[in-house]
Amino acid sequence: PLQGTTSQDIGTAAGNGTVSFTNLRLDVAGTNKRLAANATGLTGAASSTFTVNPAAAAAMVIQTQPPASATAGTNFSPAPVIRLEDPFGNRVTTDSNTVVSVARNLGSGALQGTTSVTASAGLATFSNLSYNVAQTINLNFSSTGLTTVTSSIVVVSPAAANRLAIQTQPSATATAGVVFAQQPAIRIEDQFGNLRLTDNGTIVTAARGAGSGTLQGTLTATAVNGIATFANLSHNVATTITIGFTSGSLAGTNSGNIVVSPAAFTKLQLLVPGETAA
């Protein structure tokens, strides 16, 4: 709507039959604006066209929110877009100087990508933001002199399975033939170390690494919520061993040392000629 004093009595207005409108304005920016003048009993008249430019930037609004869900390490799509507006809600198309910055608000990791962008025609587009931690975050957008705005929630999921990691080490000491008191638990992780909570099918295999002898027990375990837990591993040879864990093309991992001691004394053994007791 046209703002200001939009009607006057030509009979009382000074000006020898002319009327001046001194405080008209339009708050909506745009081109091809035109004013029409009319009075009862007279033929109307129209002004030439004119352009209303936006006022100076007074606020930021989020024109395009970041996605509601994203994958760790992958650029957000759609990319967030910040709109610079004047006090009347017009995009400040003349602004190609204001710098807008973005930072993680909720969450604990570091936001990746270009985190400061200069507006172009009143829009600041963040084209390569990503996040490497599988968690729920949101973003704060700020610029000097303008009120900070906060995005909606982004739920970041793990990337594809990439490697194995040990969540629970096997016991550091054990007795020959006795199931390890602490059984190993193996995490299925993406390349950023996020646990693949949705993984309920990856099979992890355990095998003796350092040492000698054959690892005993059930040597495979299937992941549940991203964790493969072994239940009954043991070793019969009194030696120091490690356990290696593998699964297909995923990067494997090795346990810490396990010092296996002899079991309780159970029998006598005759030495053959030339043999000495250890």
PDB file of C-alpha atoms in Angstrom:
ATOM      1  CA  PRO A   1       0.000   0.000   0.000  1.00  0.00           C
ATOM      2  CA  LEU A   2       0.978   3.609  -0.584  1.00  0.00           C
ATOM      3  CA  GLN A   3       2.112   5.199   2.681  1.00  0.00           C
ATOM      4  CA  GLY A   4       1.675   8.811   3.849  1.00  0.00           C
ATOM      5  CA  THR A   5      -1.043  11.413   3.258  1.00  0.00           C
ATOM      6  CA  THR A   6      -2.778  10.136   0.145  1.00  0.00           C
ATOM      7  CA  SER A   7      -5.642  12.683  -0.214  1.00  0.00           C
ATOM      8  CA  GLN A   8      -5.986  16.455  -0.009  1.00  0.00           C
ATOM      9  CA  ASP A   9      -8.792  18.980  -0.589  1.00  0.00           C
ATOM     10  CA  ILE A  10      -7.821  20.945  -3.690  1.00  0.00           C
ATOM     11  CA  GLY A  11     -10.196  23.685  -2.683  1.00  0.00           C
ATOM     12  CA  THR A  12      -8.317  24.472   0.510  1.00  0.00           C
ATOM     13  CA  ALA A  13      -4.802  23.557  -0.528  1.00  0.00           C
ATOM     14  CA  ALA A  14      -2.488  26.433  -1.330  1.00  0.00           C
ATOM     15  CA  GLY A  15      -0.910  26.364  -4.754  1.00  0.00           C
ATOM     16  CA  ASN A  16      -3.203  28.008  -7.297  1.00  0.00           C
ATOM     17  CA  GLY A  17      -4.978  24.830  -8.254  1.00  0.00           C
ATOM     18  CA  THR A  18      -2.118  22.455  -7.528  1.00  0.00           C
ATOM     19  CA  VAL A  19      -1.746  19.945  -4.739  1.00  0.00           C
ATOM     20  CA  SER A  20       1.587  18.700  -3.428  1.00  0.00           C
ATOM     21  CA  PHE A  21       1.918  15.333  -1.706  1.00  0.00           C
ATOM     22  CA  THR A  22       4.920  15.673   0.569  1.00  0.00           C
ATOM     23  CA  ASN A  23       5.213  12.422   2.512  1.00  0.00           C
ATOM     24  CA  LEU A  24       4.309   9.589   0.182  1.00  0.00           C
ATOM     25  CA  ARG A  25       6.374   6.439   0.199  1.00  0.00           C
ATOM     26  CA  LEU A  26       6.288   2.768  -0.818  1.00  0.00           C
ATOM     27  CA  ASP A  27       7.811   0.117   1.451  1.00  0.00           C
ATOM     28  CA  VAL A  28       7.858  -2.673  -1.138  1.00  0.00           C
ATOM     29  CA  ALA A  29      10.882  -2.515  -3.412  1.00  0.00           C
ATOM     30  CA  GLY A  30      10.507  -3.156  -7.117  1.00  0.00           C
ATOM     31  CA  THR A  31      10.471  -1.719 -10.627  1.00  0.00           C
ATOM     32  CA  ASN A  32       7.727  -0.253 -12.812  1.00  0.00           C
ATOM     33  CA  LYS A  33       5.919   1.457  -9.959  1.00  0.00           C
ATOM     34  CA  ARG A  34       3.349   4.091 -10.954  1.00  0.00           C
ATOM     35  CA  LEU A  35       1.100   6.495  -9.046  1.00  0.00           C
ATOM     36  CA  ALA A  36      -2.444   7.327 -10.132  1.00  0.00           C
ATOM     37  CA  ALA A  37      -4.166  10.617  -9.215  1.00  0.00           C
ATOM     38  CA  ASN A  38      -7.917  11.013  -9.339  1.00  0.00           C
ATOM     39  CA  ALA A  39     -10.574  13.404  -8.139  1.00  0.00           C
ATOM     40  CA  THR A  40     -14.353  13.319  -8.319  1.00  0.00           C
ATOM     41  CA  GLY A  41     -15.584  14.623 -11.643  1.00  0.00           C
ATOM     42  CA  LEU A  42     -12.122  14.985 -13.144  1.00  0.00           C
ATOM     43  CA  THR A  43     -10.147  12.827 -15.530  1.00  0.00           C
ATOM     44  CA  GLY A  44      -7.464  10.895 -13.693  1.00  0.00           C
ATOM     45  CA  ALA A  45      -3.757  11.112 -14.342  1.00  0.00           C
ATOM     46  CA  ALA A  46      -0.852   8.699 -13.917  1.00  0.00           C
ATOM     47  CA  SER A  47       2.769   9.269 -13.130  1.00  0.00           C
ATOM     48  CA  SER A  48       5.671   7.915 -15.094  1.00  0.00           C
ATOM     49  CA  THR A  49       7.084   4.608 -13.865  1.00  0.00           C
ATOM     50  CA  PHE A  50       9.774   4.548 -11.223  1.00  0.00           C
ATOM     51  CA  THR A  51      11.835   2.100  -9.160  1.00  0.00           C
ATOM     52  CA  VAL A  52      11.758   1.685  -5.381  1.00  0.00           C
ATOM     53  CA  ASN A  53      15.092   0.411  -4.063  1.00  0.00           C
ATOM     54  CA  PRO A  54      15.393  -1.533  -0.796  1.00  0.00           C
ATOM     55  CA  ALA A  55      16.612   0.243   2.321  1.00  0.00           C
ATOM     56  CA  ALA A  56      19.817  -0.778   4.092  1.00  0.00           C
ATOM     57  CA  ALA A  57      20.106  -4.314   5.463  1.00  0.00           C
ATOM     58  CA  ALA A  58      18.493  -4.616   8.900  1.00  0.00           C
ATOM     59  CA  ALA A  59      17.963  -8.352   9.340  1.00  0.00           C
ATOM     60  CA  MET A  60      18.977 -11.812   8.167  1.00  0.00           C
ATOM     61  CA  VAL A  61      16.481 -14.547   7.437  1.00  0.00           C
ATOM     62  CA  ILE A  62      17.109 -18.115   6.316  1.00  0.00           C
ATOM     63  CA  GLN A  63      15.820 -18.369   2.766  1.00  0.00           C
ATOM     64  CA  THR A  64      16.905 -22.007   2.364  1.00  0.00           C
ATOM     65  CA  GLN A  65      17.316 -24.187   5.443  1.00  0.00           C
ATOM     66  CA  PRO A  66      20.058 -26.834   5.550  1.00  0.00           C
ATOM     67  CA  PRO A  67      18.753 -30.385   5.006  1.00  0.00           C
ATOM     68  CA  ALA A  68      16.864 -32.120   7.790  1.00  0.00           C
ATOM     69  CA  SER A  69      19.184 -35.111   7.366  1.00  0.00           C
ATOM     70  CA  ALA A  70      22.736 -35.459   6.073  1.00  0.00           C
ATOM     71  CA  THR A  71      25.570 -37.986   5.808  1.00  0.00           C
ATOM     72  CA  ALA A  72      28.881 -37.475   7.584  1.00  0.00           C
ATOM     73  CA  GLY A  73      31.482 -35.995   5.249  1.00  0.00           C
ATOM     74  CA  THR A  74      28.987 -35.157   2.483  1.00  0.00           C
ATOM     75  CA  ASN A  75      28.108 -31.570   1.527  1.00  0.00           C
ATOM     76  CA  PHE A  76      24.709 -30.427   2.781  1.00  0.00           C
ATOM     77  CA  SER A  77      22.047 -30.488   0.091  1.00  0.00           C
ATOM     78  CA  PRO A  78      20.274 -28.152  -0.212  1.00  0.00           C
ATOM     79  CA  ALA A  79      22.956 -25.625   0.648  1.00  0.00           C
ATOM     80  CA  PRO A  80      21.772 -23.055   3.219  1.00  0.00           C
ATOM     81  CA  VAL A  81      21.026 -19.589   1.848  1.00  0.00           C
ATOM     82  CA  ILE A  82      20.809 -16.436   3.975  1.00  0.00           C
ATOM     83  CA  ARG A  83      18.742 -13.467   2.776  1.00  0.00           C
ATOM     84  CA  LEU A  84      19.579  -9.893   3.802  1.00  0.00           C
ATOM     85  CA  GLU A  85      16.437  -7.820   4.310  1.00  0.00           C
ATOM     86  CA  ASP A  86      15.653  -4.185   4.977  1.00  0.00           C
ATOM     87  CA  PRO A  87      13.176  -3.217   7.761  1.00  0.00           C
ATOM     88  CA  PHE A  88      10.266  -3.837   5.384  1.00  0.00           C
ATOM     89  CA  GLY A  89      11.204  -7.383   4.369  1.00  0.00           C
ATOM     90  CA  ASN A  90      12.691  -6.472   1.001  1.00  0.00           C
ATOM     91  CA  ARG A  91      15.750  -8.392  -0.107  1.00  0.00           C
ATOM     92  CA  VAL A  92      18.621  -5.935  -0.272  1.00  0.00           C
ATOM     93  CA  THR A  93      19.572  -6.697  -3.856  1.00  0.00           C
ATOM     94  CA  THR A  94      22.088  -3.850  -3.801  1.00  0.00           C
ATOM     95  CA  ASP A  95      24.139  -5.559  -1.056  1.00  0.00           C
ATOM     96  CA  SER A  96      27.147  -7.496  -2.333  1.00  0.00           C
ATOM     97  CA  ASN A  97      29.446  -6.573   0.545  1.00  0.00           C
ATOM     98  CA  THR A  98      28.016  -7.982   3.776  1.00  0.00           C
ATOM     99  CA  VAL A  99      29.935 -10.976   5.132  1.00  0.00           C
ATOM    100  CA  VAL A 100      27.857 -13.705   6.777  1.00  0.00           C
ATOM    101  CA  SER A 101      29.495 -16.373   8.960  1.00  0.00           C
ATOM    102  CA  VAL A 102      28.177 -19.753  10.047  1.00  0.00           C
ATOM    103  CA  ALA A 103      29.091 -21.863  13.083  1.00  0.00           C
ATOM    104  CA  ARG A 104      27.804 -25.057  14.654  1.00  0.00           C
ATOM    105  CA  ASN A 105      25.398 -24.449  17.536  1.00  0.00           C
ATOM    106  CA  LEU A 106      24.158 -27.824  18.850  1.00  0.00           C
ATOM    107  CA  GLY A 107      26.650 -30.671  18.603  1.00  0.00           C
ATOM    108  CA  SER A 108      30.320 -31.188  19.441  1.00  0.00           C
ATOM    109  CA  GLY A 109      32.338 -31.411  16.213  1.00  0.00           C
ATOM    110  CA  ALA A 110      33.804 -28.867  13.821  1.00  0.00           C
ATOM    111  CA  LEU A 111      31.730 -27.596  10.904  1.00  0.00           C
ATOM    112  CA  GLN A 112      33.518 -28.280   7.609  1.00  0.00           C
ATOM    113  CA  GLY A 113      33.676 -26.150   4.474  1.00  0.00           C
ATOM    114  CA  THR A 114      33.658 -22.404   3.772  1.00  0.00           C
ATOM    115  CA  THR A 115      32.170 -20.801   6.877  1.00  0.00           C
ATOM    116  CA  SER A 116      32.275 -17.122   5.820  1.00  0.00           C
ATOM    117  CA  VAL A 117      30.531 -15.951   2.650  1.00  0.00           C
ATOM    118  CA  THR A 118      30.119 -12.486   1.108  1.00  0.00           C
ATOM    119  CA  ALA A 119      26.573 -11.732   0.000  1.00  0.00           C
ATOM    120  CA  SER A 120      25.774 -11.402  -3.683  1.00  0.00           C
ATOM    121  CA  ALA A 121      22.683  -9.324  -4.497  1.00  0.00           C
ATOM    122  CA  GLY A 122      21.536  -9.767  -0.927  1.00  0.00           C
ATOM    123  CA  LEU A 123      21.999 -13.551  -0.721  1.00  0.00           C
ATOM    124  CA  ALA A 124      24.767 -15.467   1.059  1.00  0.00           C
ATOM    125  CA  THR A 125      24.958 -19.080  -0.143  1.00  0.00           C
ATOM    126  CA  PHE A 126      26.987 -21.669   1.784  1.00  0.00           C
ATOM    127  CA  SER A 127      27.696 -24.177  -0.955  1.00  0.00           C
ATOM    128  CA  ASN A 128      30.092 -26.689   0.621  1.00  0.00           C
ATOM    129  CA  LEU A 129      29.218 -27.126   4.301  1.00  0.00           C
ATOM    130  CA  SER A 130      29.493 -30.600   5.783  1.00  0.00           C
ATOM    131  CA  TYR A 131      29.916 -32.281   9.160  1.00  0.00           C
ATOM    132  CA  ASN A 132      31.876 -35.393  10.135  1.00  0.00           C
ATOM    133  CA  VAL A 133      30.282 -36.378  13.446  1.00  0.00           C
ATOM    134  CA  ALA A 134      27.124 -38.498  13.442  1.00  0.00           C
ATOM    135  CA  GLN A 135      24.857 -36.447  15.734  1.00  0.00           C
ATOM    136  CA  THR A 136      22.094 -33.856  15.726  1.00  0.00           C
ATOM    137  CA  ILE A 137      23.225 -30.286  15.069  1.00  0.00           C
ATOM    138  CA  ASN A 138      21.962 -26.884  14.015  1.00  0.00           C
ATOM    139  CA  LEU A 139      23.738 -23.807  12.681  1.00  0.00           C
ATOM    140  CA  ASN A 140      24.085 -20.164  13.737  1.00  0.00           C
ATOM    141  CA  PHE A 141      24.422 -17.495  11.047  1.00  0.00           C
ATOM    142  CA  SER A 142      25.852 -14.139  12.099  1.00  0.00           C
ATOM    143  CA  SER A 143      26.991 -10.834  10.621  1.00  0.00           C
ATOM    144  CA  THR A 144      28.251  -7.635  12.253  1.00  0.00           C
ATOM    145  CA  GLY A 145      25.367  -5.379  13.269  1.00  0.00           C
ATOM    146  CA  LEU A 146      22.655  -7.934  12.479  1.00  0.00           C
ATOM    147  CA  THR A 147      20.836 -10.348  14.787  1.00  0.00           C
ATOM    148  CA  THR A 148      22.087 -13.953  14.633  1.00  0.00           C
ATOM    149  CA  VAL A 149      19.654 -16.491  13.183  1.00  0.00           C
ATOM    150  CA  THR A 150      19.592 -20.222  13.946  1.00  0.00           C
ATOM    151  CA  SER A 151      18.755 -22.978  11.478  1.00  0.00           C
ATOM    152  CA  SER A 152      16.467 -25.937  11.929  1.00  0.00           C
ATOM    153  CA  ILE A 153      17.849 -29.290  13.111  1.00  0.00           C
ATOM    154  CA  VAL A 154      20.162 -31.400  10.923  1.00  0.00           C
ATOM    155  CA  VAL A 155      20.456 -35.105  11.798  1.00  0.00           C
ATOM    156  CA  VAL A 156      23.863 -36.317  10.578  1.00  0.00           C
ATOM    157  CA  SER A 157      24.159 -40.082   9.969  1.00  0.00           C
ATOM    158  CA  PRO A 158      27.368 -42.125   9.664  1.00  0.00           C
ATOM    159  CA  ALA A 159      28.983 -42.589   6.269  1.00  0.00           C
ATOM    160  CA  ALA A 160      29.559 -46.054   4.758  1.00  0.00           C
ATOM    161  CA  ALA A 161      31.347 -48.689   6.848  1.00  0.00           C
ATOM    162  CA  ASN A 162      35.087 -48.239   6.512  1.00  0.00           C
ATOM    163  CA  ARG A 163      36.969 -49.874   9.382  1.00  0.00           C
ATOM    164  CA  LEU A 164      36.922 -51.936  12.547  1.00  0.00           C
ATOM    165  CA  ALA A 165      37.864 -50.558  15.934  1.00  0.00           C
ATOM    166  CA  ILE A 166      38.093 -52.188  19.342  1.00  0.00           C
ATOM    167  CA  GLN A 167      35.456 -51.037  21.777  1.00  0.00           C
ATOM    168  CA  THR A 168      36.369 -53.567  24.480  1.00  0.00           C
ATOM    169  CA  GLN A 169      39.821 -55.150  24.603  1.00  0.00           C
ATOM    170  CA  PRO A 170      40.140 -58.827  25.565  1.00  0.00           C
ATOM    171  CA  SER A 171      41.629 -59.535  28.992  1.00  0.00           C
ATOM    172  CA  ALA A 172      45.260 -58.498  29.342  1.00  0.00           C
ATOM    173  CA  THR A 173      45.971 -61.752  31.225  1.00  0.00           C
ATOM    174  CA  ALA A 174      44.378 -65.153  30.842  1.00  0.00           C
ATOM    175  CA  THR A 175      44.812 -68.804  31.782  1.00  0.00           C
ATOM    176  CA  ALA A 176      45.357 -71.499  29.183  1.00  0.00           C
ATOM    177  CA  GLY A 177      42.098 -73.220  28.302  1.00  0.00           C
ATOM    178  CA  VAL A 178      39.959 -70.736  30.237  1.00  0.00           C
ATOM    179  CA  VAL A 179      37.582 -68.395  28.421  1.00  0.00           C
ATOM    180  CA  PHE A 180      38.886 -64.846  28.583  1.00  0.00           C
ATOM    181  CA  ALA A 181      37.214 -63.034  31.460  1.00  0.00           C
ATOM    182  CA  GLN A 182      36.752 -59.969  29.271  1.00  0.00           C
ATOM    183  CA  GLN A 183      35.653 -60.795  25.755  1.00  0.00           C
ATOM    184  CA  PRO A 184      36.457 -58.408  22.882  1.00  0.00           C
ATOM    185  CA  ALA A 185      33.786 -56.172  21.331  1.00  0.00           C
ATOM    186  CA  ILE A 186      34.444 -54.677  17.886  1.00  0.00           C
ATOM    187  CA  ARG A 187      32.935 -51.480  16.477  1.00  0.00           C
ATOM    188  CA  ILE A 188      31.925 -51.075  12.839  1.00  0.00           C
ATOM    189  CA  GLU A 189      32.904 -47.485  11.994  1.00  0.00           C
ATOM    190  CA  ASP A 190      32.817 -45.084   9.069  1.00  0.00           C
ATOM    191  CA  GLN A 191      35.969 -43.257   7.989  1.00  0.00           C
ATOM    192  CA  PHE A 192      35.376 -40.555  10.611  1.00  0.00           C
ATOM    193  CA  GLY A 193      35.090 -42.932  13.557  1.00  0.00           C
ATOM    194  CA  ASN A 194      31.294 -42.842  13.811  1.00  0.00           C
ATOM    195  CA  LEU A 195      29.666 -46.045  15.049  1.00  0.00           C
ATOM    196  CA  ARG A 196      27.401 -47.596  12.392  1.00  0.00           C
ATOM    197  CA  LEU A 197      24.402 -48.072  14.661  1.00  0.00           C
ATOM    198  CA  THR A 198      22.236 -49.386  11.826  1.00  0.00           C
ATOM    199  CA  ASP A 199      24.652 -52.229  11.029  1.00  0.00           C
ATOM    200  CA  ASN A 200      23.153 -55.561  12.054  1.00  0.00           C
ATOM    201  CA  GLY A 201      24.811 -57.812   9.517  1.00  0.00           C
ATOM    202  CA  THR A 202      28.567 -57.338   9.288  1.00  0.00           C
ATOM    203  CA  ILE A 203      30.479 -60.494  10.277  1.00  0.00           C
ATOM    204  CA  VAL A 204      33.789 -60.025  12.081  1.00  0.00           C
ATOM    205  CA  THR A 205      36.394 -62.804  12.259  1.00  0.00           C
ATOM    206  CA  ALA A 206      38.983 -63.213  15.020  1.00  0.00           C
ATOM    207  CA  ALA A 207      42.356 -64.935  14.582  1.00  0.00           C
ATOM    208  CA  ARG A 208      45.534 -65.178  16.642  1.00  0.00           C
ATOM    209  CA  GLY A 209      48.112 -62.579  15.626  1.00  0.00           C
ATOM    210  CA  ALA A 210      51.361 -62.618  17.626  1.00  0.00           C
ATOM    211  CA  GLY A 211      52.260 -65.783  19.538  1.00  0.00           C
ATOM    212  CA  SER A 212      51.734 -69.412  18.696  1.00  0.00           C
ATOM    213  CA  GLY A 213      48.909 -71.903  18.957  1.00  0.00           C
ATOM    214  CA  THR A 214      45.298 -71.834  17.795  1.00  0.00           C
ATOM    215  CA  LEU A 215      42.698 -69.419  19.113  1.00  0.00           C
ATOM    216  CA  GLN A 216      39.794 -71.328  20.634  1.00  0.00           C
ATOM    217  CA  GLY A 217      36.056 -70.594  20.740  1.00  0.00           C
ATOM    218  CA  THR A 218      33.593 -69.101  18.261  1.00  0.00           C
ATOM    219  CA  LEU A 219      35.802 -67.101  15.939  1.00  0.00           C
ATOM    220  CA  THR A 220      33.084 -65.076  14.177  1.00  0.00           C
ATOM    221  CA  ALA A 221      30.575 -62.594  15.545  1.00  0.00           C
ATOM    222  CA  THR A 222      27.789 -60.673  13.781  1.00  0.00           C
ATOM    223  CA  ALA A 223      27.345 -56.976  14.481  1.00  0.00           C
ATOM    224  CA  VAL A 224      24.309 -55.843  16.445  1.00  0.00           C
ATOM    225  CA  ASN A 225      23.731 -52.086  16.366  1.00  0.00           C
ATOM    226  CA  GLY A 226      27.220 -51.722  14.927  1.00  0.00           C
ATOM    227  CA  ILE A 227      29.067 -53.822  17.542  1.00  0.00           C
ATOM    228  CA  ALA A 228      30.282 -57.420  17.119  1.00  0.00           C
ATOM    229  CA  THR A 229      30.792 -59.066  20.515  1.00  0.00           C
ATOM    230  CA  PHE A 230      32.706 -62.323  20.982  1.00  0.00           C
ATOM    231  CA  ALA A 231      31.498 -64.640  23.736  1.00  0.00           C
ATOM    232  CA  ASN A 232      33.884 -67.520  24.407  1.00  0.00           C
ATOM    233  CA  LEU A 233      37.404 -66.943  23.086  1.00  0.00           C
ATOM    234  CA  SER A 234      40.310 -68.666  24.829  1.00  0.00           C
ATOM    235  CA  HIS A 235      43.838 -69.929  24.103  1.00  0.00           C
ATOM    236  CA  ASN A 236      45.531 -73.185  25.128  1.00  0.00           C
ATOM    237  CA  VAL A 237      49.206 -72.267  24.776  1.00  0.00           C
ATOM    238  CA  ALA A 238      50.971 -70.382  27.571  1.00  0.00           C
ATOM    239  CA  THR A 239      52.440 -67.510  25.569  1.00  0.00           C
ATOM    240  CA  THR A 240      51.835 -63.854  24.789  1.00  0.00           C
ATOM    241  CA  ILE A 241      49.400 -63.372  21.941  1.00  0.00           C
ATOM    242  CA  THR A 242      47.399 -60.721  20.169  1.00  0.00           C
ATOM    243  CA  ILE A 243      44.135 -61.145  18.280  1.00  0.00           C
ATOM    244  CA  GLY A 244      43.499 -59.729  14.803  1.00  0.00           C
ATOM    245  CA  PHE A 245      39.964 -58.811  13.729  1.00  0.00           C
ATOM    246  CA  THR A 246      38.942 -58.655  10.066  1.00  0.00           C
ATOM    247  CA  SER A 247      35.795 -58.256   7.975  1.00  0.00           C
ATOM    248  CA  GLY A 248      35.841 -58.281   4.189  1.00  0.00           C
ATOM    249  CA  SER A 249      37.228 -55.063   2.713  1.00  0.00           C
ATOM    250  CA  LEU A 250      37.054 -53.114   5.975  1.00  0.00           C
ATOM    251  CA  ALA A 251      40.324 -52.043   7.571  1.00  0.00           C
ATOM    252  CA  GLY A 252      41.089 -54.525  10.342  1.00  0.00           C
ATOM    253  CA  THR A 253      42.382 -53.970  13.850  1.00  0.00           C
ATOM    254  CA  ASN A 254      44.517 -55.803  16.428  1.00  0.00           C
ATOM    255  CA  SER A 255      44.054 -56.253  20.142  1.00  0.00           C
ATOM    256  CA  GLY A 256      46.559 -55.435  22.814  1.00  0.00           C
ATOM    257  CA  ASN A 257      48.804 -58.177  24.269  1.00  0.00           C
ATOM    258  CA  ILE A 258      47.233 -61.068  26.128  1.00  0.00           C
ATOM    259  CA  VAL A 259      49.608 -62.898  28.460  1.00  0.00           C
ATOM    260  CA  VAL A 260      48.369 -66.506  28.698  1.00  0.00           C
ATOM    261  CA  SER A 261      49.626 -68.399  31.765  1.00  0.00           C
ATOM    262  CA  PRO A 262      49.680 -72.177  32.212  1.00  0.00           C
ATOM    263  CA  ALA A 263      46.629 -73.797  33.707  1.00  0.00           C
ATOM    264  CA  ALA A 264      46.718 -75.630  37.059  1.00  0.00           C
ATOM    265  CA  PHE A 265      49.096 -78.608  37.434  1.00  0.00           C
ATOM    266  CA  THR A 266      47.286 -81.753  36.222  1.00  0.00           C
ATOM    267  CA  LYS A 267      49.865 -84.457  35.342  1.00  0.00           C
ATOM    268  CA  LEU A 268      53.472 -85.726  35.427  1.00  0.00           C
ATOM    269  CA  GLN A 269      55.408 -86.237  32.246  1.00  0.00           C
ATOM    270  CA  LEU A 270      58.487 -88.476  31.869  1.00  0.00           C
ATOM    271  CA  LEU A 271      61.413 -86.954  30.018  1.00  0.00           C
ATOM    272  CA  VAL A 272      62.811 -88.877  27.120  1.00  0.00           C
ATOM    273  CA  PRO A 273      66.594 -89.398  27.025  1.00  0.00           C
ATOM    274  CA  GLY A 274      68.355 -86.118  26.195  1.00  0.00           C
ATOM    275  CA  GLU A 275      65.280 -83.960  27.096  1.00  0.00           C
ATOM    276  CA  THR A 276      65.583 -81.416  29.893  1.00  0.00           C
ATOM    277  CA  ALA A 277      62.844 -79.864  31.994  1.00  0.00           C
ATOM    278  CA  ALA A 278      62.073 -76.211  31.319  1.00  0.00           C
TER     279      ALA A 278
END
